[in-house]
Coordinates of C-alpha atoms (C1' of nucleotides) in Angstrom, one line a residue:
Chain R
M1 CA -31.5 128.1 -36.4
R2 CA -30.4 131.6 -35.9
D3 CA -30.2 131.0 -32.2
V4 CA -28.1 127.9 -32.7
A5 CA -25.7 129.8 -34.9
A6 CA -25.4 132.6 -32.4
A7 CA -25.0 130.1 -29.5
S8 CA -22.2 128.3 -31.3
G9 CA -20.6 131.4 -32.7
V10 CA -20.9 130.4 -36.4
S11 CA -23.2 131.5 -39.2
Q12 CA -26.5 129.9 -40.1
A13 CA -25.0 128.4 -43.2
T14 CA -22.5 126.5 -41.1
V15 CA -25.2 125.2 -38.9
S16 CA -27.1 124.0 -41.9
F17 CA -24.0 122.3 -43.3
V18 CA -23.3 120.6 -40.0
L19 CA -26.8 119.4 -39.3
N20 CA -27.3 118.1 -42.8
D21 CA -23.9 116.5 -43.2
A22 CA -23.6 118.6 -46.3
P23 CA -21.2 116.9 -48.7
G24 CA -18.3 118.9 -50.1
Q25 CA -17.9 120.9 -47.0
T26 CA -14.8 120.7 -44.8
I27 CA -15.7 121.7 -41.3
P28 CA -13.4 120.9 -38.4
A29 CA -14.7 118.3 -35.9
A30 CA -14.5 120.8 -33.1
T31 CA -16.9 123.2 -34.8
R32 CA -19.3 120.4 -35.7
E33 CA -19.3 119.3 -32.1
R34 CA -20.0 122.8 -30.9
V35 CA -22.9 123.2 -33.4
R36 CA -24.4 119.8 -32.6
R37 CA -24.3 120.5 -28.8
A38 CA -25.9 123.9 -29.2
A39 CA -28.6 122.5 -31.4
D40 CA -29.2 119.9 -28.8
E41 CA -29.3 122.2 -25.9
L42 CA -31.6 124.6 -27.6
G43 CA -33.8 121.7 -28.6
Y44 CA -33.6 122.8 -32.2
R45 CA -35.9 121.1 -34.7
P46 CA -35.8 121.9 -38.3
H47 CA -38.9 123.6 -39.5
S48 CA -40.2 121.2 -42.1
I49 CA -42.4 123.6 -43.9
A50 CA -39.6 126.1 -44.5
R51 CA -37.5 123.2 -45.6
A52 CA -40.1 122.0 -48.0
L53 CA -40.5 125.5 -49.4
R54 CA -36.9 125.7 -50.0
E55 CA -36.5 122.2 -51.4
G56 CA -39.6 122.2 -53.5
A57 CA -41.1 119.2 -51.8
S58 CA -41.6 117.9 -48.4
R59 CA -39.8 115.0 -47.0
I60 CA -42.9 112.9 -47.1
V61 CA -43.8 109.9 -49.2
V62 CA -47.4 109.1 -50.0
L63 CA -48.7 105.6 -50.5
E64 CA -51.9 105.4 -52.5
A65 CA -53.6 102.3 -51.3
G66 CA -57.2 103.0 -52.4
G67 CA -58.9 99.9 -53.7
L68 CA -56.4 97.5 -52.3
P69 CA -57.6 94.7 -50.1
R70 CA -57.0 95.7 -46.5
G71 CA -55.5 93.1 -44.3
H72 CA -52.2 91.7 -43.1
H73 CA -50.4 92.1 -46.4
L74 CA -51.1 95.8 -46.8
S75 CA -50.4 96.7 -43.2
S76 CA -47.3 94.6 -43.3
F77 CA -46.1 96.3 -46.5
I78 CA -46.8 99.6 -44.8
A79 CA -44.8 98.6 -41.8
G80 CA -41.9 97.8 -44.0
L81 CA -42.0 101.1 -45.7
D82 CA -42.4 102.8 -42.4
E83 CA -39.2 101.3 -41.0
E84 CA -37.0 102.3 -43.8
L85 CA -38.5 105.7 -44.5
G86 CA -38.5 106.5 -40.8
A87 CA -34.9 105.6 -40.5
A88 CA -34.1 108.0 -43.4
G89 CA -36.0 110.8 -41.8
F90 CA -38.9 110.6 -44.2
G91 CA -42.5 110.6 -43.3
L92 CA -45.0 108.2 -44.7
L93 CA -48.7 109.0 -45.4
V94 CA -51.1 106.3 -46.5
S95 CA -54.1 107.4 -48.5
Y96 CA -57.0 105.1 -48.9
G97 CA -58.6 107.4 -51.4
E98 CA -61.2 108.6 -49.0
G99 CA -62.5 111.8 -50.3
V100 CA -62.1 115.4 -51.4
S101 CA -60.3 116.7 -48.3
A102 CA -58.0 113.7 -48.3
R103 CA -57.0 114.5 -51.8
A104 CA -56.6 118.1 -50.9
A105 CA -54.3 117.2 -48.1
I106 CA -52.1 115.1 -50.3
T107 CA -51.6 117.7 -52.9
A108 CA -51.1 120.4 -50.2
I109 CA -48.2 118.4 -48.9
E110 CA -46.2 118.3 -52.1
P111 CA -44.9 114.9 -51.3
R112 CA -41.4 113.9 -52.4
A113 CA -42.8 110.8 -54.1
V114 CA -46.1 109.0 -54.3
I115 CA -46.3 105.3 -54.6
D116 CA -49.5 104.4 -56.4
L117 CA -49.6 100.7 -55.6
P118 CA -52.6 99.8 -57.7
A119 CA -51.3 101.6 -60.7
V120 CA -47.8 100.2 -60.2
C121 CA -49.2 96.7 -60.2
A122 CA -51.1 97.4 -63.4
G123 CA -48.1 98.9 -65.1
P124 CA -45.3 97.0 -66.9
D125 CA -42.4 97.6 -64.6
H126 CA -43.5 96.6 -61.1
D127 CA -40.3 95.6 -59.6
V128 CA -38.7 99.0 -59.6
A129 CA -41.5 100.4 -57.6
D130 CA -42.8 97.7 -55.4
G131 CA -39.7 95.9 -54.3
G132 CA -40.5 92.8 -56.4
W133 CA -43.7 92.2 -54.6
I134 CA -45.9 91.6 -57.5
D135 CA -43.4 89.7 -59.5
G136 CA -42.9 87.3 -56.6
M137 CA -46.6 86.8 -56.3
V138 CA -47.0 83.8 -58.5
A139 CA -44.6 82.0 -56.2
H140 CA -47.0 82.8 -53.3
R141 CA -50.0 81.6 -55.2
L142 CA -48.1 78.4 -55.7
V143 CA -48.0 78.0 -51.9
Q144 CA -51.8 78.6 -51.8
L145 CA -52.5 76.0 -54.5
R146 CA -50.0 73.4 -53.2
H147 CA -51.8 73.3 -49.9
L148 CA -54.9 72.3 -51.8
V149 CA -53.1 69.8 -54.0
A150 CA -51.4 68.2 -51.0
R151 CA -55.0 67.5 -49.7
G152 CA -55.9 65.7 -52.9
H153 CA -57.6 68.5 -54.8
R154 CA -57.1 69.0 -58.5
A155 CA -60.3 70.7 -59.6
V156 CA -60.0 74.1 -58.0
A157 CA -61.9 77.2 -58.6
V158 CA -60.7 80.7 -58.0
A159 CA -63.0 83.0 -56.0
V160 CA -63.2 86.4 -57.7
P161 CA -65.3 89.5 -57.0
A162 CA -68.4 90.5 -58.9
G163 CA -67.1 93.8 -60.4
D164 CA -63.9 94.1 -62.3
D165 CA -61.1 95.6 -60.5
P166 CA -57.8 95.7 -62.4
F167 CA -55.7 94.8 -59.4
L168 CA -57.8 91.7 -58.6
A169 CA -57.8 90.8 -62.3
L170 CA -54.1 90.7 -62.1
M171 CA -54.2 88.5 -59.1
A172 CA -56.5 86.2 -60.9
G173 CA -54.0 85.9 -63.7
Q174 CA -51.4 84.9 -61.2
V175 CA -53.5 82.2 -59.8
R176 CA -54.0 80.8 -63.3
D177 CA -50.2 80.9 -63.9
A178 CA -49.6 79.1 -60.7
A179 CA -52.1 76.5 -61.6
E180 CA -50.5 75.9 -64.9
E181 CA -47.1 75.6 -63.3
L182 CA -48.5 72.9 -61.1
G183 CA -50.1 71.1 -64.1
L184 CA -53.6 71.6 -62.8
P185 CA -56.5 72.1 -65.1
E186 CA -57.3 75.8 -65.7
P187 CA -59.2 77.0 -62.6
L188 CA -62.8 78.1 -63.1
P189 CA -63.7 81.5 -61.8
L190 CA -66.2 81.5 -59.0
V191 CA -67.9 84.9 -58.7
V192 CA -68.7 85.8 -55.2
D193 CA -71.9 87.9 -55.2
G194 CA -74.0 86.3 -52.5
D195 CA -75.7 84.0 -55.0
P196 CA -75.8 80.5 -53.6
E197 CA -76.2 79.0 -57.1
K198 CA -72.6 79.9 -57.9
P199 CA -70.8 77.5 -55.5
V200 CA -73.5 74.8 -56.1
G201 CA -72.8 75.2 -59.8
A202 CA -69.0 74.8 -59.2
L203 CA -69.7 71.7 -57.1
K204 CA -71.7 70.2 -60.0
A205 CA -68.8 71.0 -62.3
G206 CA -66.7 68.8 -60.2
V207 CA -64.8 71.5 -58.3
T208 CA -63.6 70.3 -54.9
A209 CA -61.7 73.3 -53.6
V210 CA -61.6 77.1 -53.9
A211 CA -58.6 79.4 -53.8
A212 CA -59.8 82.9 -53.1
L213 CA -58.1 86.0 -54.3
T214 CA -58.5 87.6 -50.8
D215 CA -59.6 86.5 -47.4
D216 CA -62.8 88.5 -47.7
L217 CA -63.7 86.7 -50.9
A218 CA -63.0 83.4 -49.1
L219 CA -65.3 84.5 -46.3
G220 CA -68.0 85.3 -48.9
V221 CA -67.7 81.8 -50.2
L222 CA -68.0 80.3 -46.7
A223 CA -71.1 82.4 -46.1
V224 CA -73.0 81.2 -49.1
L225 CA -71.9 77.7 -48.4
A226 CA -73.4 77.9 -44.9
D227 CA -76.6 79.4 -46.4
T228 CA -77.0 76.3 -48.6
G229 CA -76.3 73.9 -45.8
L230 CA -73.0 73.0 -47.2
S231 CA -69.8 73.3 -45.2
A232 CA -66.0 73.6 -45.6
P233 CA -63.8 71.8 -45.9
G234 CA -66.2 68.8 -46.2
D235 CA -68.1 69.8 -49.3
L236 CA -65.7 72.4 -50.6
A237 CA -62.3 73.3 -49.2
V238 CA -61.7 77.0 -49.1
I239 CA -58.4 78.8 -48.7
G240 CA -57.9 82.5 -48.4
F241 CA -55.0 84.8 -49.1
D242 CA -54.0 87.7 -46.8
D243 CA -54.7 86.6 -43.2
T244 CA -57.1 89.3 -42.2
P245 CA -57.7 89.4 -38.5
H246 CA -61.4 88.5 -38.8
G247 CA -60.7 85.4 -40.9
A248 CA -59.7 83.7 -37.6
L249 CA -63.1 84.5 -36.1
W250 CA -65.1 82.7 -38.6
R251 CA -66.3 79.1 -38.1
P252 CA -64.9 77.2 -39.7
A253 CA -61.9 79.4 -39.1
L254 CA -60.3 80.4 -42.4
T255 CA -57.2 78.7 -43.7
T256 CA -55.2 81.2 -45.5
V257 CA -51.7 82.2 -46.8
R258 CA -49.7 85.0 -45.3
L259 CA -46.7 86.5 -46.8
D260 CA -43.9 88.7 -45.7
A261 CA -45.0 91.9 -47.3
R262 CA -42.9 93.8 -44.8
A263 CA -39.8 92.9 -46.7
Y264 CA -41.3 94.2 -49.9
G265 CA -42.2 97.4 -48.2
R266 CA -38.6 97.8 -47.0
R267 CA -37.3 97.1 -50.5
T268 CA -39.7 99.5 -52.0
A269 CA -38.6 102.2 -49.6
R270 CA -34.9 101.6 -50.2
T271 CA -35.1 101.7 -54.0
L272 CA -37.2 104.8 -53.7
L273 CA -34.6 106.5 -51.6
G274 CA -31.9 105.4 -54.0
L275 CA -30.3 103.1 -51.4
P276 CA -29.1 99.6 -52.2
V277 CA -31.9 97.1 -51.4
G278 CA -29.6 95.4 -48.9
D279 CA -30.4 92.4 -46.8
A280 CA -34.2 92.6 -46.8
R281 CA -34.9 89.2 -48.1
P282 CA -38.6 88.3 -47.9
A283 CA -39.4 85.2 -45.9
P284 CA -41.3 82.6 -47.9
A285 CA -45.1 82.6 -47.9
R286 CA -46.7 80.5 -45.2
V287 CA -50.0 78.7 -45.0
I288 CA -51.9 79.6 -41.8
E289 CA -53.7 76.3 -41.4
R290 CA -57.0 76.6 -39.6
A291 CA -60.2 74.7 -40.4
S292 CA -61.5 75.6 -43.8
A293 CA -59.0 73.8 -46.0
Chain A
M1 CA -49.0 134.8 -58.3
R2 CA -46.5 137.2 -59.8
D3 CA -47.6 136.2 -63.2
V4 CA -51.3 136.8 -62.3
A5 CA -50.4 140.2 -61.0
A6 CA -48.6 141.1 -64.1
A7 CA -51.3 139.7 -66.4
S8 CA -54.0 141.7 -64.7
G9 CA -51.9 144.8 -64.3
V10 CA -52.0 145.0 -60.5
S11 CA -49.7 144.1 -57.7
Q12 CA -49.2 140.8 -56.0
A13 CA -50.8 142.2 -52.9
T14 CA -54.0 143.0 -54.8
V15 CA -54.1 139.5 -56.2
S16 CA -53.8 138.1 -52.8
F17 CA -56.6 140.3 -51.5
V18 CA -58.9 139.4 -54.3
L19 CA -58.3 135.7 -54.2
N20 CA -58.7 135.4 -50.5
D21 CA -61.7 137.8 -50.2
A22 CA -59.6 139.8 -47.7
P23 CA -61.9 141.7 -45.4
G24 CA -61.4 145.4 -45.0
Q25 CA -60.3 145.9 -48.5
T26 CA -62.3 147.9 -51.0
I27 CA -61.5 146.8 -54.5
P28 CA -63.6 147.7 -57.5
A29 CA -65.6 144.9 -59.0
A30 CA -63.8 145.4 -62.3
T31 CA -60.4 144.8 -60.8
R32 CA -61.6 141.7 -59.0
E33 CA -63.0 140.3 -62.2
R34 CA -59.8 141.0 -64.1
V35 CA -57.7 139.3 -61.4
R36 CA -60.0 136.3 -61.2
R37 CA -60.0 135.8 -64.9
A38 CA -56.2 136.1 -65.1
A39 CA -55.8 133.6 -62.3
D40 CA -58.1 131.3 -64.0
E41 CA -56.5 131.5 -67.4
L42 CA -53.1 131.0 -66.0
G43 CA -54.3 128.1 -64.0
Y44 CA -53.0 129.7 -60.8
R45 CA -53.1 127.4 -57.8
P46 CA -51.9 128.8 -54.4
H47 CA -48.7 127.1 -53.3
S48 CA -49.8 125.5 -50.1
I49 CA -46.3 125.1 -48.6
A50 CA -45.6 128.8 -49.0
R51 CA -48.9 129.6 -47.5
A52 CA -48.2 127.3 -44.6
L53 CA -44.9 128.9 -44.0
R54 CA -46.5 132.3 -44.0
E55 CA -49.5 131.3 -41.9
G56 CA -47.5 129.2 -39.4
A57 CA -49.6 126.1 -40.1
S58 CA -50.9 124.2 -43.1
R59 CA -54.5 124.1 -43.9
I60 CA -54.7 120.5 -42.9
V61 CA -56.5 118.8 -40.0
V62 CA -55.3 115.6 -38.6
L63 CA -57.5 113.0 -37.1
E64 CA -55.8 110.6 -34.7
A65 CA -57.8 107.4 -34.8
G66 CA -55.3 104.9 -33.5
G67 CA -56.9 102.3 -31.2
L68 CA -60.4 103.1 -32.3
P69 CA -62.5 100.2 -33.6
R70 CA -62.5 100.4 -37.3
G71 CA -65.8 100.0 -39.0
H72 CA -68.7 101.9 -40.3
H73 CA -68.8 104.4 -37.5
L74 CA -65.3 105.5 -37.9
S75 CA -65.4 105.7 -41.7
S76 CA -68.7 107.5 -41.5
F77 CA -67.3 110.0 -39.0
I78 CA -64.4 110.5 -41.3
A79 CA -66.7 111.0 -44.3
G80 CA -68.5 113.7 -42.4
L81 CA -65.3 115.5 -41.5
D82 CA -64.2 115.2 -45.0
E83 CA -67.3 116.9 -46.5
E84 CA -67.1 119.9 -44.3
L85 CA -63.4 120.3 -44.3
G86 CA -63.2 119.8 -48.0
A87 CA -65.8 122.5 -48.6
A88 CA -63.8 124.9 -46.5
G89 CA -60.7 124.2 -48.4
F90 CA -59.1 122.2 -45.7
G91 CA -57.4 118.9 -46.0
L92 CA -58.0 115.9 -43.7
L93 CA -55.4 113.3 -42.8
V94 CA -56.3 110.3 -40.8
S95 CA -53.6 108.7 -38.7
Y96 CA -54.1 105.2 -37.3
G97 CA -50.9 105.5 -35.2
E98 CA -48.9 103.3 -37.5
G99 CA -45.3 104.0 -36.8
V100 CA -42.4 106.3 -36.7
S101 CA -42.6 107.6 -40.2
A102 CA -46.3 108.3 -39.8
R103 CA -45.6 110.4 -36.8
A104 CA -42.8 112.1 -38.6
A105 CA -45.2 112.9 -41.4
I106 CA -47.8 114.4 -39.1
T107 CA -45.3 116.7 -37.3
A108 CA -43.8 117.6 -40.7
I109 CA -47.1 118.9 -41.8
E110 CA -47.7 121.4 -39.0
P111 CA -51.4 120.7 -39.1
R112 CA -53.9 123.5 -38.2
A113 CA -55.5 121.2 -35.7
V114 CA -55.3 117.7 -34.6
I115 CA -58.4 115.8 -33.3
D116 CA -57.2 113.1 -31.0
L117 CA -60.5 111.2 -30.9
P118 CA -59.5 108.6 -28.2
A119 CA -58.1 111.3 -26.0
V120 CA -61.1 113.5 -26.5
C121 CA -63.4 110.7 -25.5
A122 CA -61.4 110.2 -22.3
G123 CA -61.4 113.8 -21.5
P124 CA -64.2 115.8 -19.7
D125 CA -65.4 118.1 -22.4
H126 CA -66.2 115.9 -25.4
D127 CA -68.9 117.8 -27.0
V128 CA -66.8 120.7 -28.1
A129 CA -64.5 118.4 -29.9
D130 CA -66.5 115.6 -31.3
G131 CA -69.7 117.2 -32.3
G132 CA -71.6 115.6 -29.5
W133 CA -70.9 112.1 -30.6
I134 CA -69.8 110.7 -27.3
D135 CA -72.5 112.4 -25.3
G136 CA -75.2 111.1 -27.6
M137 CA -73.8 107.6 -27.3
V138 CA -75.9 106.5 -24.3
A139 CA -79.0 107.1 -26.4
H140 CA -77.5 104.9 -29.1
R141 CA -76.8 102.2 -26.5
L142 CA -80.4 102.4 -25.6
V143 CA -81.3 101.4 -29.1
Q144 CA -79.0 98.4 -28.8
L145 CA -80.5 97.3 -25.5
R146 CA -84.1 98.0 -26.5
H147 CA -83.8 95.6 -29.4
L148 CA -82.9 92.9 -26.9
V149 CA -85.6 93.9 -24.4
A150 CA -88.2 93.9 -27.2
R151 CA -87.3 90.2 -27.8
G152 CA -87.9 89.4 -24.1
H153 CA -84.4 89.6 -22.8
R154 CA -83.7 91.2 -19.4
A155 CA -80.6 89.5 -18.3
V156 CA -78.0 90.8 -20.6
A157 CA -74.2 90.7 -20.5
V158 CA -71.9 93.2 -22.2
A159 CA -69.1 91.8 -24.3
V160 CA -65.8 93.5 -23.4
P161 CA -62.3 93.0 -24.6
A162 CA -59.6 91.2 -22.5
G163 CA -57.2 94.1 -22.1
D164 CA -58.2 97.5 -20.8
D165 CA -58.6 100.1 -23.3
P166 CA -59.8 103.5 -22.0
F167 CA -62.0 104.1 -25.0
L168 CA -63.8 100.8 -24.7
A169 CA -64.0 101.2 -20.9
L170 CA -65.9 104.4 -21.6
M171 CA -68.2 102.6 -23.9
A172 CA -68.9 99.9 -21.3
G173 CA -69.9 102.6 -18.9
Q174 CA -72.4 103.9 -21.4
V175 CA -74.0 100.5 -21.8
R176 CA -74.4 100.3 -18.0
D177 CA -76.0 103.7 -18.0
A178 CA -78.4 102.7 -20.7
A179 CA -79.3 99.5 -18.9
E180 CA -80.0 101.5 -15.8
E181 CA -82.2 103.8 -17.7
L182 CA -84.2 100.9 -19.0
G183 CA -84.6 99.5 -15.5
L184 CA -82.5 96.4 -16.4
P185 CA -80.3 94.6 -13.8
E186 CA -76.7 95.7 -14.1
P187 CA -75.2 93.9 -17.1
L188 CA -72.4 91.4 -16.4
P189 CA -69.2 91.9 -18.3
L190 CA -68.4 89.0 -20.6
V191 CA -64.7 89.0 -21.4
V192 CA -64.0 88.0 -25.0
D193 CA -60.7 86.1 -25.0
G194 CA -61.4 82.9 -26.9
D195 CA -62.2 81.0 -23.7
P196 CA -65.4 79.0 -24.3
E197 CA -66.0 78.9 -20.5
K198 CA -66.8 82.6 -20.4
P199 CA -70.1 82.4 -22.4
V200 CA -71.0 79.1 -20.8
G201 CA -70.6 80.8 -17.4
A202 CA -72.7 83.7 -18.4
L203 CA -75.4 81.2 -19.6
K204 CA -75.3 79.5 -16.2
A205 CA -75.7 82.9 -14.6
G206 CA -79.0 83.2 -16.4
V207 CA -77.8 85.6 -19.1
T208 CA -79.9 85.3 -22.3
A209 CA -78.4 88.0 -24.5
V210 CA -75.2 89.8 -25.1
A211 CA -74.7 93.4 -26.2
A212 CA -71.2 93.8 -27.6
L213 CA -69.2 97.0 -27.4
T214 CA -68.1 96.5 -31.0
D215 CA -68.9 94.2 -33.9
D216 CA -65.6 92.4 -33.6
L217 CA -66.3 91.6 -30.0
A218 CA -69.7 90.3 -31.0
L219 CA -68.1 88.1 -33.7
G220 CA -65.7 86.8 -31.0
V221 CA -68.7 85.8 -28.9
L222 CA -70.3 84.1 -31.9
A223 CA -67.1 82.2 -32.6
V224 CA -66.7 80.7 -29.1
L225 CA -70.4 80.0 -29.1
A226 CA -70.0 78.0 -32.3
D227 CA -67.0 76.2 -30.8
T228 CA -69.1 74.9 -27.9
G229 CA -71.9 73.8 -30.1
L230 CA -74.1 76.6 -29.0
S231 CA -75.7 79.0 -31.4
A232 CA -77.2 82.5 -31.7
P233 CA -79.8 83.6 -31.2
G234 CA -81.2 80.3 -29.9
D235 CA -78.9 79.8 -26.9
L236 CA -77.7 83.4 -26.6
A237 CA -78.8 86.4 -28.6
V238 CA -75.9 88.6 -29.7
I239 CA -76.0 92.1 -31.0
G240 CA -73.1 94.1 -32.2
F241 CA -72.4 97.8 -32.5
D242 CA -70.8 99.5 -35.5
D243 CA -71.9 97.5 -38.6
T244 CA -68.5 96.4 -39.9
P245 CA -68.7 95.0 -43.4
H246 CA -67.6 91.6 -42.4
G247 CA -70.3 91.2 -39.8
A248 CA -72.7 90.6 -42.6
L249 CA -70.6 87.7 -43.8
W250 CA -70.9 85.7 -40.6
R251 CA -73.3 82.9 -40.1
P252 CA -75.5 83.6 -38.3
A253 CA -75.2 87.1 -39.8
L254 CA -74.6 89.7 -37.1
T255 CA -77.4 91.9 -36.0
T256 CA -75.9 95.2 -35.1
V257 CA -76.6 98.9 -34.6
R258 CA -75.5 101.5 -37.0
L259 CA -75.4 105.1 -36.2
D260 CA -75.1 108.3 -38.2
A261 CA -71.5 109.1 -37.3
R262 CA -71.3 111.2 -40.5
A263 CA -73.4 113.9 -38.9
Y264 CA -71.1 114.0 -35.9
G265 CA -68.1 114.3 -38.2
R266 CA -69.7 117.2 -39.9
R267 CA -70.5 118.9 -36.6
T268 CA -67.0 118.3 -35.4
A269 CA -65.6 119.9 -38.5
R270 CA -67.8 122.9 -38.2
T271 CA -67.1 123.7 -34.6
L272 CA -63.4 123.2 -35.4
L273 CA -63.6 125.8 -38.2
G274 CA -65.5 128.1 -35.9
L275 CA -68.7 127.8 -38.1
P276 CA -72.2 127.4 -36.7
V277 CA -73.0 123.7 -36.5
G278 CA -75.9 124.4 -38.8
D279 CA -78.4 121.8 -39.9
A280 CA -76.3 118.7 -39.5
R281 CA -78.7 116.8 -37.3
P282 CA -77.7 113.2 -36.7
A283 CA -80.2 110.6 -37.8
P284 CA -81.3 108.3 -35.0
A285 CA -79.4 105.1 -34.5
R286 CA -80.8 102.1 -36.4
V287 CA -80.8 98.4 -35.7
I288 CA -79.5 96.4 -38.6
E289 CA -81.5 93.3 -38.0
R290 CA -79.9 90.2 -39.4
A291 CA -79.8 86.8 -37.7
S292 CA -77.9 86.8 -34.4
A293 CA -80.4 88.6 -32.3
Chain G
dT1 C1' -12.8 127.1 -43.3
dT2 C1' -16.6 130.3 -42.7
dG3 C1' -19.9 134.0 -43.8
dT4 C1' -23.2 136.7 -46.9
dA5 C1' -27.0 137.0 -49.4
dA6 C1' -30.5 135.5 -52.5
dG7 C1' -34.6 133.3 -53.0
dC8 C1' -38.6 129.7 -52.4
dG9 C1' -44.5 131.8 -52.7
dT10 C1' -47.3 133.6 -49.6
dT11 C1' -49.6 137.2 -46.6
dA12 C1' -49.8 141.6 -43.9
dT13 C1' -48.4 146.2 -42.8
dC14 C1' -47.9 150.2 -44.1
dA15 C1' -47.5 154.3 -47.3
dC16 C1' -49.3 156.6 -51.1
Chain M
dG1 C1' -58.1 151.7 -53.8
dT2 C1' -53.5 150.0 -54.7
dG3 C1' -48.6 149.0 -54.4
dA4 C1' -44.0 148.3 -52.2
dT5 C1' -41.9 145.8 -48.9
dA6 C1' -40.8 142.8 -45.1
dA7 C1' -41.2 138.7 -43.1
dC8 C1' -41.9 133.3 -42.4
dG9 C1' -37.1 129.5 -41.7
dC10 C1' -34.4 127.2 -44.5
dT11 C1' -30.7 125.9 -48.2
dT12 C1' -26.9 126.9 -51.2
dA13 C1' -24.1 129.4 -54.6
dC14 C1' -20.6 132.4 -54.1
dA15 C1' -17.5 135.5 -51.8
dA16 C1' -14.0 136.2 -48.3

DNA sequence: TTGTAAGCGTTATCAC
DNA sequence: GTGATAACGCTTACAA
């Protein structure tokens, strides 16, 4: 920066003002041009560590994604964040809650902000922090259930994991809400734990279709079904949620719903940066119809 | 740090010396103790940004994992890195090559080192940088092929992806080497692209078993097999490599080989830190026998 | 309109 | 043995 200042015959302060479009400064266009060119020719890159020291935080945003189902939704949400943050000159780091050194790295970075997605979802004021993702979720679950209803199913179960994860519990609630809105009987929970008795029991209870919280849970249902000689969609229709890449590899290939999480990512980024959310309107959820439902 | 110095009645420099065990300094035990206690009581944490500015690089190591097959091996390698780096007070960040903002973040961090795993594998001197992982790989492929040989197979094909990825090309070479070492005929490549003709062709050519480069490729083979009414292991035995979590969900469940990448991660970290590799001896590769081979 | 200088929290080089 | 002090590269209040 000193070199740029010298090369353009101004002081370091002026260089900083020009390069950061500092508001409240009135610098003639000629000077700005000179500084810009010099910076360009010298290949000047701001030293982000020095900047972070000065500003008290780096220009990096961290997304805590530990415990979230990995798949199309998450990567797409990330892609959306990435676009907007990248455009604003911010960096994005995704943490899957791996281990000590990962935590160490995150704290060492002094991020400008950290988006703790699971926590945000559990909290009361989602929309401010996730671009409306969670709040729109019931609508997406409607898409999932409507697919089943359109195929004549009314007695549906919801495939849930064995442990209790707050995030997935929330999702389960959304499925129930969606079912209510469609006037369906309350969906029975179908715990996916490898026990073949579970789906058999559901079948006996009159269930004809399963809406899974995630694709991997749907795959789990498909697996135990196959183990007991039953098959989808004949004996039990199964629909996933997320469109993981490997859902397509299964036989029967998994029918699932895919949503435009990218738009939510963009919105999240924009509200975080204090920008107007703008035109990023999420596309409606889509059923990816394959074989299982 | 200033506060700690004041509280223990020494200068900032002394605090720094004590807290970093600076070599070549002779500080009385009493002073050290006083400083340590003061730091503790005040809850002093070194400011990593300031340190990075001073040292010219942050205490963070970046692992570039873009393009690598995700699964047990990668996460296990990461876990190994994590342990050793964490113990040494370093942070680890894993980049899956997501997008602009991720790159921006990485450069903003000024990492102490970046391990570009795909590049390292392509390069000539792996062992220095990956803890011997790649060089030991032929041995692991032997485990994969031996499982097939022990079941009476000799005509094996190797499942490869449609595009050409340098990393996967390297892996294919290792399978060929392993086959040669076992005195098997050169394995035919079986391109996994969703075309059911491919495995049928292999069958006609007398192939009785497939060793896949990765689990996902194995799953791809299983899928087209199912599409043509054939099944594993009856018509064609299929063995994967990596033990991805969803391989177990398939029916037939995927037989695969799992290796102790964690140890390689630890070795990588230690050589990177200039430490002796020590006792981290990788456990031998293990076949996870399920149903497909 | 531009320049000067202080300061962010460390670490390292010297005197003492 | 310990303590000033300078530097790392940047931003910004204030002076000119």
